[in-house]
Amino acid sequence: MSRVDFSRREFLRGLGLGAVGVAVGGGGDLFAASKRAHRPNIVLIMADDMGFSDIGCYGGEIRTPNLDKLAAEGLRFTHFYNTARCCPTRASLMTGLYPHQAGVGHMTDDKGLDGYRGNLNKKCVTIAEVLNAGGYRTYMSGKWHVTRHRGPEGPKFNWPRQRGFDRFYGTIHGAGSFYDPCSLTRDNTQIAPDSDDYYYTDAITDNAVKFVAEHKAEKNDKPFFMYVAYTSPHWPMHARAEDIARYKGQYDKGWDALRAERHKRMIGMGIVDGKWELTPRDAKVPAWEDEKNKQWQVRRMEVYAAMVDCMDRGIGRIVEQLKRSGEYENTLILFLADNGGCAEEYGSRGAEKPDPSKAVELKPMSRGELQKDMRPKYTRDGRPVRTGYGVTPGPADTYIAYGKGWANASNTPFRRYKHWVHEGGISTPLIVHWPKRVKGRGELRDTPGHLIDIMATCVDVAGAEYPVEYKGEKIIPMEGKSLAYAFAGMAIVREAIYWEHEGNRAIRWDKWKLVAKNRGKWELYDMEADRTELNDLSGKHPKMVKVFTQMYEKWAKRSNVVEWGSWKNKKK
Ligand SMILES: [Ca+2]
């Protein structure tokens, strides 16, 4: 790829928008009218806690034919990055800023510092706010998770409807039962599941499909932006029995064989370079042959796969509706994950609770009663929800994670997980599909990119204006670069990409990555030679470490990042 910084004018010419499309700024009526005819719909789809190698078109054995088809007809980015965790990723994705700049440097708790308020601040705008102001209809179906106010009464100033979305169905909170999610909300009203057969992944799909269908039925002359934020395959491991059955036997081989198979396929596809060595199995994960409870472990991964499978079929239904509505050709579809595979052993350690030997009293909920707990104590029909080592996941009366061994496999061939900013925590698939404008078919793009680029891309392709001021507040300039250059096969020219989460920190500049675990020393890797981060070059290149560290410190200072935990010594 050339490293020339092409202008927007050159880019639009490359896409075939011609002379009328390139009149940027004060273009007048003729430009406005022709530009409007070209504006694409944008459908931004995100998975939750999904590893780099899980879906088929990135080397996984999980059956994802719909995502694979989008990839075959579009592009796959191989060096795309999130921010390693739910809340900061969503804050960054929505605003085009680094998470701390948007006020969500950690989760939804308020640490009394600008970068850690647990709420999107007023110095940022969401993609929905920008595109809404630019003449788009805006829809969201799925998980929000960028406010600390998740109760039914709010306050609601930072809920989707108040942050640029015309319609919203989904959850305000970040996790919950798939059969009875807490903080389930339609527009601004919290609701309970509307059927006995409720499953959140399907409900997210149903509502996304409905928004596209209604957009057509309303004969809307506006394009639309739709954000579909699935919670699949975040814990708890919940899936329908028939979906789990589709994976029966698939994982009997265990995580060691799975990692080796995926790695081989990824090399064959060009997703990873064969010269990057597969990382050793996590030291805390036993060799599969030594695992003591294989049957249970296999079941955990069968459910995980079923959750991804169900999401993929949902994406297929959204694509079908786009076709039915005649919107398919000029819709830019983007698919990514919010962080890498999750090694949290949530609900899966210790003795089973409640104690299965004791009689239980059924406590059914009334229809319409709101679920208040992230982890419900009871199913809606009154059975206690069970956690603990060995609990067979899948149904509504269980609440456990899939565990470290499988998370290690999800992030093949990389190190670490969700929370960390080594490649296993921050690497995500990014599929780009836009028949009308993206000409590459099944091609890969290796230029590094980050969540901050999604805002820039949306503003670019929608011809929208990123505001200097919004609702009387001065807005922080966006940090990202439009990926449209990469759509056309050009490299993205940028300074550097930065990360900080729970003291884990990194900087990527060109082929170099400086990365550290919380309280750990800086490690330096050459990502072209060693993306699996096995050969630390910090001792060999101390000057480079010094320069990158200075760049990191400068970024941290301007982006509201403070030393992890330092607020404990400060008065709020
Ligand atoms: Ca997540």
PDB file of N, CA and C in Angstrom, residues 43-121:
ATOM      1  N   VAL A  43     -25.161   0.537   8.746  1.00  0.00           N
ATOM      2  CA  VAL A  43     -25.573  -0.425   9.775  1.00  0.00           C
ATOM      3  C   VAL A  43     -24.305  -0.898  10.490  1.00  0.00           C
ATOM      4  N   LEU A  44     -24.196  -0.499  11.738  1.00  0.00           N
ATOM      5  CA  LEU A  44     -23.013  -0.795  12.543  1.00  0.00           C
ATOM      6  C   LEU A  44     -23.393  -1.898  13.534  1.00  0.00           C
ATOM      7  N   ILE A  45     -22.782  -3.067  13.360  1.00  0.00           N
ATOM      8  CA  ILE A  45     -23.155  -4.235  14.174  1.00  0.00           C
ATOM      9  C   ILE A  45     -21.975  -4.633  15.054  1.00  0.00           C
ATOM     10  N   MET A  46     -22.236  -4.844  16.343  1.00  0.00           N
ATOM     11  CA  MET A  46     -21.138  -5.211  17.240  1.00  0.00           C
ATOM     12  C   MET A  46     -21.506  -6.426  18.091  1.00  0.00           C
ATOM     13  N   ALA A  47     -20.548  -7.342  18.212  1.00  0.00           N
ATOM     14  CA  ALA A  47     -20.668  -8.480  19.125  1.00  0.00           C
ATOM     15  C   ALA A  47     -20.028  -8.086  20.451  1.00  0.00           C
ATOM     16  N   ASP A  48     -20.278  -8.876  21.485  1.00  0.00           N
ATOM     17  CA  ASP A  48     -19.854  -8.522  22.838  1.00  0.00           C
ATOM     18  C   ASP A  48     -18.979  -9.639  23.418  1.00  0.00           C
ATOM     19  N   ASP A  49     -17.737  -9.337  23.750  1.00  0.00           N
ATOM     20  CA  ASP A  49     -16.824 -10.345  24.321  1.00  0.00           C
ATOM     21  C   ASP A  49     -16.568 -11.506  23.358  1.00  0.00           C
ATOM     22  N   MET A  50     -16.240 -11.182  22.131  1.00  0.00           N
ATOM     23  CA  MET A  50     -15.992 -12.225  21.144  1.00  0.00           C
ATOM     24  C   MET A  50     -14.545 -12.156  20.668  1.00  0.00           C
ATOM     25  N   GLY A  51     -13.875 -13.296  20.605  1.00  0.00           N
ATOM     26  CA  GLY A  51     -12.461 -13.330  20.250  1.00  0.00           C
ATOM     27  C   GLY A  51     -12.198 -13.131  18.767  1.00  0.00           C
ATOM     28  N   PHE A  52     -10.931 -12.910  18.465  1.00  0.00           N
ATOM     29  CA  PHE A  52     -10.498 -12.600  17.096  1.00  0.00           C
ATOM     30  C   PHE A  52     -10.727 -13.766  16.143  1.00  0.00           C
ATOM     31  N   SER A  53     -10.671 -14.990  16.652  1.00  0.00           N
ATOM     32  CA  SER A  53     -10.684 -16.151  15.743  1.00  0.00           C
ATOM     33  C   SER A  53     -11.992 -16.943  15.776  1.00  0.00           C
ATOM     34  N   ASP A  54     -13.072 -16.373  16.352  1.00  0.00           N
ATOM     35  CA  ASP A  54     -14.291 -17.174  16.535  1.00  0.00           C
ATOM     36  C   ASP A  54     -15.129 -17.370  15.276  1.00  0.00           C
ATOM     37  N   ILE A  55     -15.275 -16.312  14.477  1.00  0.00           N
ATOM     38  CA  ILE A  55     -16.192 -16.435  13.331  1.00  0.00           C
ATOM     39  C   ILE A  55     -15.480 -17.075  12.143  1.00  0.00           C
ATOM     40  N   GLY A  56     -16.267 -17.671  11.269  1.00  0.00           N
ATOM     41  CA  GLY A  56     -15.714 -18.467  10.171  1.00  0.00           C
ATOM     42  C   GLY A  56     -14.714 -17.717   9.307  1.00  0.00           C
ATOM     43  N   CYS A  57     -15.039 -16.483   8.944  1.00  0.00           N
ATOM     44  CA  CYS A  57     -14.187 -15.752   8.001  1.00  0.00           C
ATOM     45  C   CYS A  57     -12.933 -15.202   8.672  1.00  0.00           C
ATOM     46  N   TYR A  58     -12.748 -15.457   9.955  1.00  0.00           N
ATOM     47  CA  TYR A  58     -11.480 -15.155  10.635  1.00  0.00           C
ATOM     48  C   TYR A  58     -10.822 -16.425  11.165  1.00  0.00           C
ATOM     49  N   GLY A  59     -11.278 -17.569  10.698  1.00  0.00           N
ATOM     50  CA  GLY A  59     -10.600 -18.818  11.024  1.00  0.00           C
ATOM     51  C   GLY A  59     -11.334 -19.724  11.995  1.00  0.00           C
ATOM     52  N   GLY A  60     -12.480 -19.302  12.487  1.00  0.00           N
ATOM     53  CA  GLY A  60     -13.224 -20.093  13.469  1.00  0.00           C
ATOM     54  C   GLY A  60     -14.034 -21.203  12.820  1.00  0.00           C
ATOM     55  N   GLU A  61     -14.408 -22.194  13.626  1.00  0.00           N
ATOM     56  CA  GLU A  61     -15.256 -23.287  13.156  1.00  0.00           C
ATOM     57  C   GLU A  61     -16.730 -23.018  13.469  1.00  0.00           C
ATOM     58  N   ILE A  62     -17.001 -21.935  14.222  1.00  0.00           N
ATOM     59  CA  ILE A  62     -18.399 -21.590  14.506  1.00  0.00           C
ATOM     60  C   ILE A  62     -19.056 -21.215  13.180  1.00  0.00           C
ATOM     61  N   ARG A  63     -20.269 -21.724  12.969  1.00  0.00           N
ATOM     62  CA  ARG A  63     -20.898 -21.531  11.664  1.00  0.00           C
ATOM     63  C   ARG A  63     -21.514 -20.124  11.572  1.00  0.00           C
ATOM     64  N   THR A  64     -20.852 -19.284  10.777  1.00  0.00           N
ATOM     65  CA  THR A  64     -21.306 -17.898  10.618  1.00  0.00           C
ATOM     66  C   THR A  64     -21.417 -17.570   9.126  1.00  0.00           C
ATOM     67  N   PRO A  65     -22.291 -18.295   8.403  1.00  0.00           N
ATOM     68  CA  PRO A  65     -22.348 -18.111   6.941  1.00  0.00           C
ATOM     69  C   PRO A  65     -22.746 -16.696   6.522  1.00  0.00           C
ATOM     70  N   ASN A  66     -23.521 -16.033   7.358  1.00  0.00           N
ATOM     71  CA  ASN A  66     -23.963 -14.690   6.969  1.00  0.00           C
ATOM     72  C   ASN A  66     -22.834 -13.671   7.071  1.00  0.00           C
ATOM     73  N   LEU A  67     -22.059 -13.759   8.149  1.00  0.00           N
ATOM     74  CA  LEU A  67     -20.885 -12.885   8.259  1.00  0.00           C
ATOM     75  C   LEU A  67     -19.850 -13.258   7.205  1.00  0.00           C
ATOM     76  N   ASP A  68     -19.708 -14.551   6.959  1.00  0.00           N
ATOM     77  CA  ASP A  68     -18.730 -15.000   5.959  1.00  0.00           C
ATOM     78  C   ASP A  68     -19.090 -14.448   4.573  1.00  0.00           C
ATOM     79  N   LYS A  69     -20.389 -14.390   4.293  1.00  0.00           N
ATOM     80  CA  LYS A  69     -20.836 -13.873   2.988  1.00  0.00           C
ATOM     81  C   LYS A  69     -20.546 -12.377   2.878  1.00  0.00           C
ATOM     82  N   LEU A  70     -20.803 -11.645   3.969  1.00  0.00           N
ATOM     83  CA  LEU A  70     -20.473 -10.211   3.954  1.00  0.00           C
ATOM     84  C   LEU A  70     -18.977 -10.028   3.701  1.00  0.00           C
ATOM     85  N   ALA A  71     -18.175 -10.890   4.341  1.00  0.00           N
ATOM     86  CA  ALA A  71     -16.720 -10.794   4.173  1.00  0.00           C
ATOM     87  C   ALA A  71     -16.310 -11.150   2.740  1.00  0.00           C
ATOM     88  N   ALA A  72     -16.960 -12.172   2.178  1.00  0.00           N
ATOM     89  CA  ALA A  72     -16.611 -12.608   0.817  1.00  0.00           C
ATOM     90  C   ALA A  72     -16.969 -11.544  -0.222  1.00  0.00           C
ATOM     91  N   GLU A  73     -18.006 -10.762   0.087  1.00  0.00           N
ATOM     92  CA  GLU A  73     -18.432  -9.714  -0.854  1.00  0.00           C
ATOM     93  C   GLU A  73     -17.848  -8.359  -0.481  1.00  0.00           C
ATOM     94  N   GLY A  74     -17.102  -8.327   0.627  1.00  0.00           N
ATOM     95  CA  GLY A  74     -16.572  -7.047   1.094  1.00  0.00           C
ATOM     96  C   GLY A  74     -15.131  -7.186   1.547  1.00  0.00           C
ATOM     97  N   LEU A  75     -14.808  -6.505   2.629  1.00  0.00           N
ATOM     98  CA  LEU A  75     -13.432  -6.443   3.108  1.00  0.00           C
ATOM     99  C   LEU A  75     -13.331  -6.944   4.537  1.00  0.00           C
ATOM    100  N   ARG A  76     -12.170  -7.472   4.880  1.00  0.00           N
ATOM    101  CA  ARG A  76     -11.855  -7.799   6.269  1.00  0.00           C
ATOM    102  C   ARG A  76     -10.589  -7.062   6.680  1.00  0.00           C
ATOM    103  N   PHE A  77     -10.659  -6.332   7.750  1.00  0.00           N
ATOM    104  CA  PHE A  77      -9.476  -5.687   8.312  1.00  0.00           C
ATOM    105  C   PHE A  77      -8.809  -6.681   9.268  1.00  0.00           C
ATOM    106  N   THR A  78      -7.487  -6.775   9.164  1.00  0.00           N
ATOM    107  CA  THR A  78      -6.776  -7.752   9.994  1.00  0.00           C
ATOM    108  C   THR A  78      -6.054  -7.113  11.183  1.00  0.00           C
ATOM    109  N   HIS A  79      -5.971  -5.770  11.215  1.00  0.00           N
ATOM    110  CA  HIS A  79      -5.318  -5.077  12.331  1.00  0.00           C
ATOM    111  C   HIS A  79      -6.264  -4.029  12.906  1.00  0.00           C
ATOM    112  N   PHE A  80      -7.508  -4.435  13.141  1.00  0.00           N
ATOM    113  CA  PHE A  80      -8.455  -3.465  13.695  1.00  0.00           C
ATOM    114  C   PHE A  80      -8.561  -3.679  15.200  1.00  0.00           C
ATOM    115  N   TYR A  81      -8.738  -2.567  15.917  1.00  0.00           N
ATOM    116  CA  TYR A  81      -8.640  -2.604  17.370  1.00  0.00           C
ATOM    117  C   TYR A  81      -9.830  -1.972  18.079  1.00  0.00           C
ATOM    118  N   ASN A  82     -10.216  -2.592  19.194  1.00  0.00           N
ATOM    119  CA  ASN A  82     -11.159  -1.982  20.135  1.00  0.00           C
ATOM    120  C   ASN A  82     -10.370  -1.551  21.372  1.00  0.00           C
ATOM    121  N   THR A  83     -11.077  -1.279  22.468  1.00  0.00           N
ATOM    122  CA  THR A  83     -10.377  -0.776  23.653  1.00  0.00           C
ATOM    123  C   THR A  83     -10.407  -1.760  24.829  1.00  0.00           C
ATOM    124  N   ALA A  84     -10.692  -3.045  24.557  1.00  0.00           N
ATOM    125  CA  ALA A  84     -10.543  -4.135  25.534  1.00  0.00           C
ATOM    126  C   ALA A  84     -11.664  -4.298  26.547  1.00  0.00           C
ATOM    127  N   ARG A  85     -12.700  -3.474  26.495  1.00  0.00           N
ATOM    128  CA  ARG A  85     -13.763  -3.621  27.506  1.00  0.00           C
ATOM    129  C   ARG A  85     -15.049  -2.964  26.997  1.00  0.00           C
ATOM    130  N   CYS A  86     -16.175  -3.440  27.543  1.00  0.00           N
ATOM    131  CA  CYS A  86     -17.498  -3.002  27.070  1.00  0.00           C
ATOM    132  C   CYS A  86     -17.686  -1.491  27.047  1.00  0.00           C
ATOM    133  N   CYS A  87     -17.631  -0.851  28.234  1.00  0.00           N
ATOM    134  CA  CYS A  87     -17.999   0.569  28.331  1.00  0.00           C
ATOM    135  C   CYS A  87     -17.061   1.473  27.540  1.00  0.00           C
ATOM    136  N   PRO A  88     -15.737   1.365  27.767  1.00  0.00           N
ATOM    137  CA  PRO A  88     -14.861   2.253  27.003  1.00  0.00           C
ATOM    138  C   PRO A  88     -14.969   2.045  25.500  1.00  0.00           C
ATOM    139  N   THR A  89     -15.151   0.802  25.058  1.00  0.00           N
ATOM    140  CA  THR A  89     -15.320   0.579  23.620  1.00  0.00           C
ATOM    141  C   THR A  89     -16.555   1.295  23.102  1.00  0.00           C
ATOM    142  N   ARG A  90     -17.652   1.172  23.830  1.00  0.00           N
ATOM    143  CA  ARG A  90     -18.892   1.793  23.356  1.00  0.00           C
ATOM    144  C   ARG A  90     -18.780   3.312  23.349  1.00  0.00           C
ATOM    145  N   ALA A  91     -18.103   3.851  24.368  1.00  0.00           N
ATOM    146  CA  ALA A  91     -17.912   5.305  24.433  1.00  0.00           C
ATOM    147  C   ALA A  91     -17.063   5.772  23.254  1.00  0.00           C
ATOM    148  N   SER A  92     -15.996   5.052  22.973  1.00  0.00           N
ATOM    149  CA  SER A  92     -15.096   5.416  21.880  1.00  0.00           C
ATOM    150  C   SER A  92     -15.776   5.235  20.521  1.00  0.00           C
ATOM    151  N   LEU A  93     -16.445   4.126  20.364  1.00  0.00           N
ATOM    152  CA  LEU A  93     -17.138   3.825  19.108  1.00  0.00           C
ATOM    153  C   LEU A  93     -18.174   4.899  18.782  1.00  0.00           C
ATOM    154  N   MET A  94     -18.978   5.245  19.789  1.00  0.00           N
ATOM    155  CA  MET A  94     -20.063   6.188  19.570  1.00  0.00           C
ATOM    156  C   MET A  94     -19.568   7.608  19.305  1.00  0.00           C
ATOM    157  N   THR A  95     -18.422   7.980  19.897  1.00  0.00           N
ATOM    158  CA  THR A  95     -18.010   9.397  19.867  1.00  0.00           C
ATOM    159  C   THR A  95     -16.818   9.705  18.966  1.00  0.00           C
ATOM    160  N   GLY A  96     -16.078   8.694  18.549  1.00  0.00           N
ATOM    161  CA  GLY A  96     -14.883   8.970  17.749  1.00  0.00           C
ATOM    162  C   GLY A  96     -13.735   9.533  18.571  1.00  0.00           C
ATOM    163  N   LEU A  97     -13.855   9.439  19.895  1.00  0.00           N
ATOM    164  CA  LEU A  97     -12.802   9.913  20.802  1.00  0.00           C
ATOM    165  C   LEU A  97     -12.219   8.716  21.547  1.00  0.00           C
ATOM    166  N   TYR A  98     -11.115   8.941  22.243  1.00  0.00           N
ATOM    167  CA  TYR A  98     -10.655   7.923  23.181  1.00  0.00           C
ATOM    168  C   TYR A  98     -11.623   7.931  24.364  1.00  0.00           C
ATOM    169  N   PRO A  99     -11.826   6.764  24.997  1.00  0.00           N
ATOM    170  CA  PRO A  99     -12.885   6.651  26.009  1.00  0.00           C
ATOM    171  C   PRO A  99     -12.805   7.688  27.132  1.00  0.00           C
ATOM    172  N   HIS A 100     -11.598   7.957  27.605  1.00  0.00           N
ATOM    173  CA  HIS A 100     -11.456   8.902  28.727  1.00  0.00           C
ATOM    174  C   HIS A 100     -11.865  10.317  28.324  1.00  0.00           C
ATOM    175  N   GLN A 101     -11.653  10.654  27.056  1.00  0.00           N
ATOM    176  CA  GLN A 101     -12.070  11.981  26.582  1.00  0.00           C
ATOM    177  C   GLN A 101     -13.595  12.118  26.631  1.00  0.00           C
ATOM    178  N   ALA A 102     -14.271  10.991  26.411  1.00  0.00           N
ATOM    179  CA  ALA A 102     -15.734  10.997  26.417  1.00  0.00           C
ATOM    180  C   ALA A 102     -16.306  10.818  27.830  1.00  0.00           C
ATOM    181  N   GLY A 103     -15.423  10.621  28.824  1.00  0.00           N
ATOM    182  CA  GLY A 103     -15.872  10.503  30.219  1.00  0.00           C
ATOM    183  C   GLY A 103     -16.038   9.073  30.711  1.00  0.00           C
ATOM    184  N   VAL A 104     -15.714   8.078  29.849  1.00  0.00           N
ATOM    185  CA  VAL A 104     -15.919   6.676  30.217  1.00  0.00           C
ATOM    186  C   VAL A 104     -14.585   5.908  30.103  1.00  0.00           C
ATOM    187  N   GLY A 105     -13.598   6.347  30.880  1.00  0.00           N
ATOM    188  CA  GLY A 105     -12.284   5.704  30.848  1.00  0.00           C
ATOM    189  C   GLY A 105     -12.276   4.340  31.494  1.00  0.00           C
ATOM    190  N   HIS A 106     -13.249   4.112  32.380  1.00  0.00           N
ATOM    191  CA  HIS A 106     -13.362   2.777  32.957  1.00  0.00           C
ATOM    192  C   HIS A 106     -14.768   2.268  32.702  1.00  0.00           C
ATOM    193  N   MET A 107     -15.511   1.941  33.753  1.00  0.00           N
ATOM    194  CA  MET A 107     -16.847   1.415  33.539  1.00  0.00           C
ATOM    195  C   MET A 107     -17.867   2.495  33.898  1.00  0.00           C
ATOM    196  N   THR A 108     -19.024   2.120  34.448  1.00  0.00           N
ATOM    197  CA  THR A 108     -20.070   3.106  34.682  1.00  0.00           C
ATOM    198  C   THR A 108     -20.080   3.637  36.118  1.00  0.00           C
ATOM    199  N   ASP A 109     -18.958   3.473  36.828  1.00  0.00           N
ATOM    200  CA  ASP A 109     -18.866   4.083  38.148  1.00  0.00           C
ATOM    201  C   ASP A 109     -18.225   5.471  38.013  1.00  0.00           C
ATOM    202  N   ASP A 110     -18.563   6.373  38.925  1.00  0.00           N
ATOM    203  CA  ASP A 110     -18.031   7.734  38.896  1.00  0.00           C
ATOM    204  C   ASP A 110     -16.850   7.827  39.853  1.00  0.00           C
ATOM    205  N   LYS A 111     -15.664   8.027  39.291  1.00  0.00           N
ATOM    206  CA  LYS A 111     -14.470   8.116  40.128  1.00  0.00           C
ATOM    207  C   LYS A 111     -14.120   9.563  40.460  1.00  0.00           C
ATOM    208  N   GLY A 112     -15.003  10.481  40.091  1.00  0.00           N
ATOM    209  CA  GLY A 112     -14.797  11.877  40.459  1.00  0.00           C
ATOM    210  C   GLY A 112     -13.770  12.607  39.611  1.00  0.00           C
ATOM    211  N   LEU A 113     -13.368  12.008  38.510  1.00  0.00           N
ATOM    212  CA  LEU A 113     -12.408  12.648  37.599  1.00  0.00           C
ATOM    213  C   LEU A 113     -13.023  12.707  36.199  1.00  0.00           C
ATOM    214  N   ASP A 114     -12.641  13.747  35.440  1.00  0.00           N
ATOM    215  CA  ASP A 114     -13.248  13.954  34.118  1.00  0.00           C
ATOM    216  C   ASP A 114     -13.203  12.719  33.226  1.00  0.00           C
ATOM    217  N   GLY A 115     -12.116  11.988  33.290  1.00  0.00           N
ATOM    218  CA  GLY A 115     -11.968  10.828  32.405  1.00  0.00           C
ATOM    219  C   GLY A 115     -12.721   9.595  32.870  1.00  0.00           C
ATOM    220  N   TYR A 116     -13.283   9.662  34.060  1.00  0.00           N
ATOM    221  CA  TYR A 116     -13.851   8.454  34.700  1.00  0.00           C
ATOM    222  C   TYR A 116     -15.181   8.762  35.373  1.00  0.00           C
ATOM    223  N   ARG A 117     -16.104   9.327  34.621  1.00  0.00           N
ATOM    224  CA  ARG A 117     -17.401   9.731  35.169  1.00  0.00           C
ATOM    225  C   ARG A 117     -18.469   8.650  35.020  1.00  0.00           C
ATOM    226  N   GLY A 118     -18.217   7.667  34.186  1.00  0.00           N
ATOM    227  CA  GLY A 118     -19.230   6.615  33.975  1.00  0.00           C
ATOM    228  C   GLY A 118     -20.438   7.100  33.199  1.00  0.00           C
ATOM    229  N   ASN A 119     -20.282   8.208  32.498  1.00  0.00           N
ATOM    230  CA  ASN A 119     -21.341   8.787  31.676  1.00  0.00           C
ATOM    231  C   ASN A 119     -20.678   9.486  30.500  1.00  0.00           C
ATOM    232  N   LEU A 120     -21.259   9.372  29.309  1.00  0.00           N
ATOM    233  CA  LEU A 120     -20.775  10.204  28.211  1.00  0.00           C
ATOM    234  C   LEU A 120     -20.914  11.657  28.642  1.00  0.00           C
ATOM    235  N   ASN A 121     -19.889  12.463  28.415  1.00  0.00           N
ATOM    236  CA  ASN A 121     -19.957  13.864  28.837  1.00  0.00           C
ATOM    237  C   ASN A 121     -20.555  14.753  27.742  1.00  0.00           C
TER     238      ASN A 121
END
